[in-house]
Amino acid sequence: MKNRPTLILLAWVLLAPALLLNTASAQTTERIKDHNTNGWYMYFGDHKVADRWGIHAEVQLRRHNTIKNPQQLLFRTGVNYDLTPTAMFTLGYGFIETHPYGDYPAAGTFPEQRIYEQLQLKGNIARVGLSHRYRLEQRWVKQPGAADYTYLNRARYMIKATLPLVGPSLEPKEPFLAAYDEVFVGFGENVKQNIFDQNRAYVALGYKISNSSSLELGYLNQIVQKANGVVFEHNHTLQVSFFHTLNFAKQD
């Protein structure tokens, strides 16, 4: 298989951070592991409204115990601008409501409001499609019982790979494999013990429904360091994602 070395390298890049974090936490006896089983059911839409401009729309219903109990509800929107055919900048807003879950839950349900700036780059290595996502977040979190919001900064980087399973390129009505790794880092005066915020490692089977839509069914291994720096969540998550694009721009 001509692309085997490339795929092995990509697999290591995508999955090594999660493996290293698991090893580190196992070697530090004072850290507490909190294992959970979750389900995330998500819609992602990027809809073009002009030659270079578009709108991002996103809804995520996140459930604890796969589907039984609430975990989070996330709404995210933004304005997209195509810098080049392979680079897109987004400025957006998100609202997140988090519910208590797990063996070390929050004291109650709490909201978060967020502004973010994002750069996405796309390319490929042979048959493997690659995307890089760089995101900065300005977060206002109101902890349970608090009178005011706490301001936090966070940086995120994600690399995602997709591999067609039928031909040299991904066409409608064809399956594909997808994998990504995303690392989160907090910074600023209000970030205490958890400068490392979380890591997400993901693998999925996808299906390209049409030129404008695709579906992914996958497994997400999410490691979250709680604010106290002691409790580490290991969230084993079923992830169902629907991606959709529409073009409202005038066609010449």
PDB file of C-alpha atoms in Angstrom:
ATOM      1  CA  MET A   1       0.000   0.000   0.000  1.00  0.00           C
ATOM      2  CA  LYS A   2       1.736   3.137  -1.238  1.00  0.00           C
ATOM      3  CA  ASN A   3       0.298   5.478   1.388  1.00  0.00           C
ATOM      4  CA  ARG A   4       0.858   3.232   4.423  1.00  0.00           C
ATOM      5  CA  PRO A   5       3.808   5.261   5.889  1.00  0.00           C
ATOM      6  CA  THR A   6       1.780   8.457   5.524  1.00  0.00           C
ATOM      7  CA  LEU A   7      -1.249   6.912   7.238  1.00  0.00           C
ATOM      8  CA  ILE A   8       0.870   5.521  10.091  1.00  0.00           C
ATOM      9  CA  LEU A   9       2.411   8.954  10.624  1.00  0.00           C
ATOM     10  CA  LEU A  10      -1.005  10.621  10.585  1.00  0.00           C
ATOM     11  CA  ALA A  11      -2.414   8.093  13.042  1.00  0.00           C
ATOM     12  CA  TRP A  12       0.459   8.801  15.437  1.00  0.00           C
ATOM     13  CA  VAL A  13       0.054  12.577  15.145  1.00  0.00           C
ATOM     14  CA  LEU A  14      -3.673  12.298  15.773  1.00  0.00           C
ATOM     15  CA  LEU A  15      -3.638   9.806  18.656  1.00  0.00           C
ATOM     16  CA  ALA A  16      -0.292  10.300  20.437  1.00  0.00           C
ATOM     17  CA  PRO A  17      -1.410  13.267  22.602  1.00  0.00           C
ATOM     18  CA  ALA A  18      -4.248  11.266  24.155  1.00  0.00           C
ATOM     19  CA  LEU A  19      -1.992   8.241  24.749  1.00  0.00           C
ATOM     20  CA  LEU A  20       0.678  10.393  26.410  1.00  0.00           C
ATOM     21  CA  LEU A  21      -1.883  12.087  28.646  1.00  0.00           C
ATOM     22  CA  ASN A  22      -3.273   8.720  29.738  1.00  0.00           C
ATOM     23  CA  THR A  23       0.226   7.533  30.617  1.00  0.00           C
ATOM     24  CA  ALA A  24       1.049  10.704  32.545  1.00  0.00           C
ATOM     25  CA  SER A  25      -2.128  10.565  34.608  1.00  0.00           C
ATOM     26  CA  ALA A  26      -1.567   6.876  35.414  1.00  0.00           C
ATOM     27  CA  GLN A  27       1.902   7.645  36.786  1.00  0.00           C
ATOM     28  CA  THR A  28       0.712  10.457  39.097  1.00  0.00           C
ATOM     29  CA  THR A  29      -1.019   8.825  42.060  1.00  0.00           C
ATOM     30  CA  GLU A  30      -2.687  11.976  43.417  1.00  0.00           C
ATOM     31  CA  ARG A  31      -4.699  12.455  40.219  1.00  0.00           C
ATOM     32  CA  ILE A  32      -8.262  11.167  40.201  1.00  0.00           C
ATOM     33  CA  LYS A  33      -9.821   9.609  37.098  1.00  0.00           C
ATOM     34  CA  ASP A  34     -13.524  10.111  36.472  1.00  0.00           C
ATOM     35  CA  HIS A  35     -14.779   7.833  33.671  1.00  0.00           C
ATOM     36  CA  ASN A  36     -18.009   8.759  31.893  1.00  0.00           C
ATOM     37  CA  THR A  37     -20.008   7.525  28.902  1.00  0.00           C
ATOM     38  CA  ASN A  38     -21.489  10.359  26.847  1.00  0.00           C
ATOM     39  CA  GLY A  39     -23.212  10.991  23.527  1.00  0.00           C
ATOM     40  CA  TRP A  40     -22.823  14.106  21.364  1.00  0.00           C
ATOM     41  CA  TYR A  41     -25.376  14.740  18.601  1.00  0.00           C
ATOM     42  CA  MET A  42     -24.306  17.628  16.372  1.00  0.00           C
ATOM     43  CA  TYR A  43     -25.185  19.762  13.349  1.00  0.00           C
ATOM     44  CA  PHE A  44     -22.564  21.883  11.534  1.00  0.00           C
ATOM     45  CA  GLY A  45     -23.555  24.262   8.744  1.00  0.00           C
ATOM     46  CA  ASP A  46     -21.410  26.611   6.641  1.00  0.00           C
ATOM     47  CA  HIS A  47     -23.592  28.551   4.220  1.00  0.00           C
ATOM     48  CA  LYS A  48     -22.225  30.933   1.602  1.00  0.00           C
ATOM     49  CA  VAL A  49     -24.110  34.235   1.176  1.00  0.00           C
ATOM     50  CA  ALA A  50     -21.668  36.057  -1.150  1.00  0.00           C
ATOM     51  CA  ASP A  51     -18.532  35.361  -3.156  1.00  0.00           C
ATOM     52  CA  ARG A  52     -16.257  35.169  -0.095  1.00  0.00           C
ATOM     53  CA  TRP A  53     -18.707  35.566   2.790  1.00  0.00           C
ATOM     54  CA  GLY A  54     -20.679  32.938   4.630  1.00  0.00           C
ATOM     55  CA  ILE A  55     -22.489  32.103   7.868  1.00  0.00           C
ATOM     56  CA  HIS A  56     -21.621  29.340  10.308  1.00  0.00           C
ATOM     57  CA  ALA A  57     -24.458  27.688  12.266  1.00  0.00           C
ATOM     58  CA  GLU A  58     -23.914  24.930  14.838  1.00  0.00           C
ATOM     59  CA  VAL A  59     -25.990  23.074  17.424  1.00  0.00           C
ATOM     60  CA  GLN A  60     -24.688  20.363  19.750  1.00  0.00           C
ATOM     61  CA  LEU A  61     -26.825  18.305  22.104  1.00  0.00           C
ATOM     62  CA  ARG A  62     -24.433  16.607  24.527  1.00  0.00           C
ATOM     63  CA  ARG A  63     -25.811  13.879  26.804  1.00  0.00           C
ATOM     64  CA  HIS A  64     -24.425  11.964  29.784  1.00  0.00           C
ATOM     65  CA  ASN A  65     -24.941   8.175  29.936  1.00  0.00           C
ATOM     66  CA  THR A  66     -25.012   8.238  26.103  1.00  0.00           C
ATOM     67  CA  ILE A  67     -28.484   9.808  25.870  1.00  0.00           C
ATOM     68  CA  LYS A  68     -30.216   9.502  29.258  1.00  0.00           C
ATOM     69  CA  ASN A  69     -29.100  12.652  31.116  1.00  0.00           C
ATOM     70  CA  PRO A  70     -28.189  16.203  30.063  1.00  0.00           C
ATOM     71  CA  GLN A  71     -24.519  17.166  29.868  1.00  0.00           C
ATOM     72  CA  GLN A  72     -24.278  20.317  27.713  1.00  0.00           C
ATOM     73  CA  LEU A  73     -26.247  22.309  25.180  1.00  0.00           C
ATOM     74  CA  LEU A  74     -24.141  24.336  22.740  1.00  0.00           C
ATOM     75  CA  PHE A  75     -25.134  26.937  20.144  1.00  0.00           C
ATOM     76  CA  ARG A  76     -22.421  28.506  17.990  1.00  0.00           C
ATOM     77  CA  THR A  77     -22.646  30.925  15.090  1.00  0.00           C
ATOM     78  CA  GLY A  78     -20.186  33.029  13.139  1.00  0.00           C
ATOM     79  CA  VAL A  79     -19.312  34.981  10.015  1.00  0.00           C
ATOM     80  CA  ASN A  80     -16.981  33.205   7.566  1.00  0.00           C
ATOM     81  CA  TYR A  81     -14.598  34.923   5.164  1.00  0.00           C
ATOM     82  CA  ASP A  82     -12.661  32.982   2.509  1.00  0.00           C
ATOM     83  CA  LEU A  83      -9.107  34.313   2.481  1.00  0.00           C
ATOM     84  CA  THR A  84      -8.164  31.873  -0.298  1.00  0.00           C
ATOM     85  CA  PRO A  85      -9.790  28.721  -1.736  1.00  0.00           C
ATOM     86  CA  THR A  86      -8.067  26.724   1.041  1.00  0.00           C
ATOM     87  CA  ALA A  87      -8.126  29.184   3.976  1.00  0.00           C
ATOM     88  CA  MET A  88     -11.162  30.513   5.855  1.00  0.00           C
ATOM     89  CA  PHE A  89     -11.380  32.949   8.792  1.00  0.00           C
ATOM     90  CA  THR A  90     -14.362  32.966  11.166  1.00  0.00           C
ATOM     91  CA  LEU A  91     -15.429  35.434  13.850  1.00  0.00           C
ATOM     92  CA  GLY A  92     -18.234  34.127  16.011  1.00  0.00           C
ATOM     93  CA  TYR A  93     -20.204  33.738  19.231  1.00  0.00           C
ATOM     94  CA  GLY A  94     -21.179  30.705  21.274  1.00  0.00           C
ATOM     95  CA  PHE A  95     -23.526  29.966  24.160  1.00  0.00           C
ATOM     96  CA  ILE A  96     -23.045  26.841  26.275  1.00  0.00           C
ATOM     97  CA  GLU A  97     -25.151  25.521  29.148  1.00  0.00           C
ATOM     98  CA  THR A  98     -23.435  22.851  31.260  1.00  0.00           C
ATOM     99  CA  HIS A  99     -25.252  20.465  33.615  1.00  0.00           C
ATOM    100  CA  PRO A 100     -23.806  18.480  36.549  1.00  0.00           C
ATOM    101  CA  TYR A 101     -22.621  15.000  35.509  1.00  0.00           C
ATOM    102  CA  GLY A 102     -20.099  12.336  36.511  1.00  0.00           C
ATOM    103  CA  ASP A 103     -18.715  11.366  39.912  1.00  0.00           C
ATOM    104  CA  TYR A 104     -17.321  14.875  40.501  1.00  0.00           C
ATOM    105  CA  PRO A 105     -20.115  17.116  39.176  1.00  0.00           C
ATOM    106  CA  ALA A 106     -20.431  20.888  39.246  1.00  0.00           C
ATOM    107  CA  ALA A 107     -22.597  22.321  42.046  1.00  0.00           C
ATOM    108  CA  GLY A 108     -25.347  23.121  39.543  1.00  0.00           C
ATOM    109  CA  THR A 109     -26.175  24.064  35.966  1.00  0.00           C
ATOM    110  CA  PHE A 110     -24.194  27.065  34.709  1.00  0.00           C
ATOM    111  CA  PRO A 111     -23.954  29.162  31.522  1.00  0.00           C
ATOM    112  CA  GLU A 112     -21.007  30.248  29.404  1.00  0.00           C
ATOM    113  CA  GLN A 113     -20.848  32.932  26.740  1.00  0.00           C
ATOM    114  CA  ARG A 114     -17.987  32.919  24.286  1.00  0.00           C
ATOM    115  CA  ILE A 115     -16.452  34.928  21.448  1.00  0.00           C
ATOM    116  CA  TYR A 116     -14.010  33.158  19.147  1.00  0.00           C
ATOM    117  CA  GLU A 117     -11.651  33.792  16.242  1.00  0.00           C
ATOM    118  CA  GLN A 118     -10.761  30.896  13.960  1.00  0.00           C
ATOM    119  CA  LEU A 119      -8.551  30.056  10.998  1.00  0.00           C
ATOM    120  CA  GLN A 120      -9.111  26.852   8.983  1.00  0.00           C
ATOM    121  CA  LEU A 121      -6.627  25.565   6.414  1.00  0.00           C
ATOM    122  CA  LYS A 122      -7.287  22.684   4.010  1.00  0.00           C
ATOM    123  CA  GLY A 123      -4.951  20.531   1.936  1.00  0.00           C
ATOM    124  CA  ASN A 124      -4.084  16.918   1.253  1.00  0.00           C
ATOM    125  CA  ILE A 125      -1.287  14.353   1.298  1.00  0.00           C
ATOM    126  CA  ALA A 126      -1.898  11.898  -1.528  1.00  0.00           C
ATOM    127  CA  ARG A 127      -5.460  10.569  -0.969  1.00  0.00           C
ATOM    128  CA  VAL A 128      -5.672  11.855   2.592  1.00  0.00           C
ATOM    129  CA  GLY A 129      -7.521  15.137   3.058  1.00  0.00           C
ATOM    130  CA  LEU A 130      -6.136  17.296   5.859  1.00  0.00           C
ATOM    131  CA  SER A 131      -7.575  20.269   7.709  1.00  0.00           C
ATOM    132  CA  HIS A 132      -6.000  22.424  10.409  1.00  0.00           C
ATOM    133  CA  ARG A 133      -8.127  24.552  12.736  1.00  0.00           C
ATOM    134  CA  TYR A 134      -6.662  27.276  14.962  1.00  0.00           C
ATOM    135  CA  ARG A 135      -9.101  28.879  17.405  1.00  0.00           C
ATOM    136  CA  LEU A 136      -8.846  31.547  20.124  1.00  0.00           C
ATOM    137  CA  GLU A 137     -11.691  31.842  22.637  1.00  0.00           C
ATOM    138  CA  GLN A 138     -12.671  34.616  25.034  1.00  0.00           C
ATOM    139  CA  ARG A 139     -14.929  32.937  27.589  1.00  0.00           C
ATOM    140  CA  TRP A 140     -17.288  34.313  30.246  1.00  0.00           C
ATOM    141  CA  VAL A 141     -18.271  31.507  32.642  1.00  0.00           C
ATOM    142  CA  LYS A 142     -20.750  31.944  35.492  1.00  0.00           C
ATOM    143  CA  GLN A 143     -20.048  29.212  38.005  1.00  0.00           C
ATOM    144  CA  PRO A 144     -22.945  27.883  40.131  1.00  0.00           C
ATOM    145  CA  GLY A 145     -23.748  30.321  42.935  1.00  0.00           C
ATOM    146  CA  ALA A 146     -21.444  33.052  41.593  1.00  0.00           C
ATOM    147  CA  ALA A 147     -22.761  36.603  41.264  1.00  0.00           C
ATOM    148  CA  ASP A 148     -20.585  37.485  38.262  1.00  0.00           C
ATOM    149  CA  TYR A 149     -18.988  35.844  35.241  1.00  0.00           C
ATOM    150  CA  THR A 150     -15.327  34.778  35.308  1.00  0.00           C
ATOM    151  CA  TYR A 151     -13.289  35.707  32.232  1.00  0.00           C
ATOM    152  CA  LEU A 152     -11.034  33.013  30.731  1.00  0.00           C
ATOM    153  CA  ASN A 153      -8.854  32.704  27.627  1.00  0.00           C
ATOM    154  CA  ARG A 154      -8.296  29.482  25.719  1.00  0.00           C
ATOM    155  CA  ALA A 155      -6.420  28.408  22.582  1.00  0.00           C
ATOM    156  CA  ARG A 156      -7.290  25.302  20.539  1.00  0.00           C
ATOM    157  CA  TYR A 157      -5.618  23.459  17.690  1.00  0.00           C
ATOM    158  CA  MET A 158      -7.180  20.603  15.724  1.00  0.00           C
ATOM    159  CA  ILE A 159      -5.795  18.472  12.900  1.00  0.00           C
ATOM    160  CA  LYS A 160      -8.266  16.260  11.040  1.00  0.00           C
ATOM    161  CA  ALA A 161      -7.664  13.651   8.338  1.00  0.00           C
ATOM    162  CA  THR A 162     -10.174  12.007   5.997  1.00  0.00           C
ATOM    163  CA  LEU A 163      -9.502   8.973   3.807  1.00  0.00           C
ATOM    164  CA  PRO A 164     -11.838   7.926   0.934  1.00  0.00           C
ATOM    165  CA  LEU A 165     -12.639   4.200   1.032  1.00  0.00           C
ATOM    166  CA  VAL A 166     -13.637   3.750  -2.603  1.00  0.00           C
ATOM    167  CA  GLY A 167     -11.590   5.825  -5.049  1.00  0.00           C
ATOM    168  CA  PRO A 168      -8.758   8.348  -5.120  1.00  0.00           C
ATOM    169  CA  SER A 169     -11.115  11.192  -4.105  1.00  0.00           C
ATOM    170  CA  LEU A 170     -14.275  11.421  -2.022  1.00  0.00           C
ATOM    171  CA  GLU A 171     -17.436  11.556  -4.144  1.00  0.00           C
ATOM    172  CA  PRO A 172     -21.152  11.629  -3.228  1.00  0.00           C
ATOM    173  CA  LYS A 173     -22.622   8.333  -1.991  1.00  0.00           C
ATOM    174  CA  GLU A 174     -19.200   7.065  -0.910  1.00  0.00           C
ATOM    175  CA  PRO A 175     -17.878   6.142   2.577  1.00  0.00           C
ATOM    176  CA  PHE A 176     -14.744   7.482   4.220  1.00  0.00           C
ATOM    177  CA  LEU A 177     -12.707   7.277   7.407  1.00  0.00           C
ATOM    178  CA  ALA A 178     -12.134  10.354   9.564  1.00  0.00           C
ATOM    179  CA  ALA A 179      -9.855  11.029  12.525  1.00  0.00           C
ATOM    180  CA  TYR A 180      -8.802  14.097  14.454  1.00  0.00           C
ATOM    181  CA  ASP A 181      -6.949  15.251  17.527  1.00  0.00           C
ATOM    182  CA  GLU A 182      -7.613  18.578  19.251  1.00  0.00           C
ATOM    183  CA  VAL A 183      -5.714  20.065  22.182  1.00  0.00           C
ATOM    184  CA  PHE A 184      -7.024  22.897  24.415  1.00  0.00           C
ATOM    185  CA  VAL A 185      -4.755  25.219  26.438  1.00  0.00           C
ATOM    186  CA  GLY A 186      -5.956  27.863  28.885  1.00  0.00           C
ATOM    187  CA  PHE A 187      -4.041  31.069  29.587  1.00  0.00           C
ATOM    188  CA  GLY A 188      -4.437  34.343  31.495  1.00  0.00           C
ATOM    189  CA  GLU A 189      -4.664  35.382  35.136  1.00  0.00           C
ATOM    190  CA  ASN A 190      -7.852  33.445  35.912  1.00  0.00           C
ATOM    191  CA  VAL A 191      -6.452  30.097  34.738  1.00  0.00           C
ATOM    192  CA  LYS A 192      -5.031  28.327  37.789  1.00  0.00           C
ATOM    193  CA  GLN A 193      -4.168  24.607  37.834  1.00  0.00           C
ATOM    194  CA  ASN A 194      -5.482  23.587  34.421  1.00  0.00           C
ATOM    195  CA  ILE A 195      -3.320  25.326  31.830  1.00  0.00           C
ATOM    196  CA  PHE A 196      -3.777  22.062  29.969  1.00  0.00           C
ATOM    197  CA  ASP A 197      -7.553  22.138  29.602  1.00  0.00           C
ATOM    198  CA  GLN A 198      -8.405  19.049  27.561  1.00  0.00           C
ATOM    199  CA  ASN A 199      -7.563  16.781  24.645  1.00  0.00           C
ATOM    200  CA  ARG A 200      -9.947  15.148  22.182  1.00  0.00           C
ATOM    201  CA  ALA A 201      -8.973  12.140  20.043  1.00  0.00           C
ATOM    202  CA  TYR A 202     -11.568  10.914  17.549  1.00  0.00           C
ATOM    203  CA  VAL A 203     -12.055   8.238  14.890  1.00  0.00           C
ATOM    204  CA  ALA A 204     -15.176   7.736  12.754  1.00  0.00           C
ATOM    205  CA  LEU A 205     -16.797   6.144   9.745  1.00  0.00           C
ATOM    206  CA  GLY A 206     -18.338   8.729   7.439  1.00  0.00           C
ATOM    207  CA  TYR A 207     -20.622   8.824   4.437  1.00  0.00           C
ATOM    208  CA  LYS A 208     -20.759  11.636   1.888  1.00  0.00           C
ATOM    209  CA  ILE A 209     -24.466  11.947   1.162  1.00  0.00           C
ATOM    210  CA  SER A 210     -24.127  14.608  -1.540  1.00  0.00           C
ATOM    211  CA  ASN A 211     -21.854  17.476  -2.567  1.00  0.00           C
ATOM    212  CA  SER A 212     -23.433  19.547   0.205  1.00  0.00           C
ATOM    213  CA  SER A 213     -23.830  17.079   3.086  1.00  0.00           C
ATOM    214  CA  SER A 214     -22.087  14.278   4.960  1.00  0.00           C
ATOM    215  CA  LEU A 215     -22.598  12.189   8.092  1.00  0.00           C
ATOM    216  CA  GLU A 216     -20.067  10.815  10.592  1.00  0.00           C
ATOM    217  CA  LEU A 217     -20.526   8.200  13.317  1.00  0.00           C
ATOM    218  CA  GLY A 218     -17.541   7.911  15.617  1.00  0.00           C
ATOM    219  CA  TYR A 219     -15.865   7.488  18.993  1.00  0.00           C
ATOM    220  CA  LEU A 220     -14.362  10.417  20.912  1.00  0.00           C
ATOM    221  CA  ASN A 221     -11.882   9.945  23.745  1.00  0.00           C
ATOM    222  CA  GLN A 222     -12.028  13.231  25.667  1.00  0.00           C
ATOM    223  CA  ILE A 223      -9.654  13.936  28.567  1.00  0.00           C
ATOM    224  CA  VAL A 224     -10.590  17.013  30.628  1.00  0.00           C
ATOM    225  CA  GLN A 225      -8.563  18.435  33.501  1.00  0.00           C
ATOM    226  CA  LYS A 226     -10.909  20.023  36.047  1.00  0.00           C
ATOM    227  CA  ALA A 227     -10.061  23.457  37.454  1.00  0.00           C
ATOM    228  CA  ASN A 228      -8.594  21.968  40.655  1.00  0.00           C
ATOM    229  CA  GLY A 229      -5.903  20.166  38.644  1.00  0.00           C
ATOM    230  CA  VAL A 230      -6.635  16.897  40.469  1.00  0.00           C
ATOM    231  CA  VAL A 231      -9.681  15.377  38.777  1.00  0.00           C
ATOM    232  CA  PHE A 232      -9.275  14.215  35.177  1.00  0.00           C
ATOM    233  CA  GLU A 233     -12.396  13.257  33.270  1.00  0.00           C
ATOM    234  CA  HIS A 234     -12.031  10.406  30.783  1.00  0.00           C
ATOM    235  CA  ASN A 235     -15.139  10.771  28.666  1.00  0.00           C
ATOM    236  CA  HIS A 236     -15.898   7.918  26.260  1.00  0.00           C
ATOM    237  CA  THR A 237     -18.254   9.536  23.802  1.00  0.00           C
ATOM    238  CA  LEU A 238     -20.447   8.424  20.931  1.00  0.00           C
ATOM    239  CA  GLN A 239     -20.351  11.222  18.373  1.00  0.00           C
ATOM    240  CA  VAL A 240     -22.943  11.672  15.597  1.00  0.00           C
ATOM    241  CA  SER A 241     -22.204  14.611  13.282  1.00  0.00           C
ATOM    242  CA  PHE A 242     -24.136  15.989  10.322  1.00  0.00           C
ATOM    243  CA  PHE A 243     -22.313  18.499   8.084  1.00  0.00           C
ATOM    244  CA  HIS A 244     -24.254  20.671   5.658  1.00  0.00           C
ATOM    245  CA  THR A 245     -23.414  23.491   3.239  1.00  0.00           C
ATOM    246  CA  LEU A 246     -25.727  25.714   1.216  1.00  0.00           C
ATOM    247  CA  ASN A 247     -24.856  28.393  -1.347  1.00  0.00           C
ATOM    248  CA  PHE A 248     -27.126  31.453  -1.273  1.00  0.00           C
ATOM    249  CA  ALA A 249     -24.680  33.576  -3.289  1.00  0.00           C
ATOM    250  CA  LYS A 250     -25.823  34.805  -6.686  1.00  0.00           C
ATOM    251  CA  GLN A 251     -24.687  32.498  -9.457  1.00  0.00           C
ATOM    252  CA  ASP A 252     -23.324  34.098 -12.674  1.00  0.00           C
TER     253      ASP A 252
END
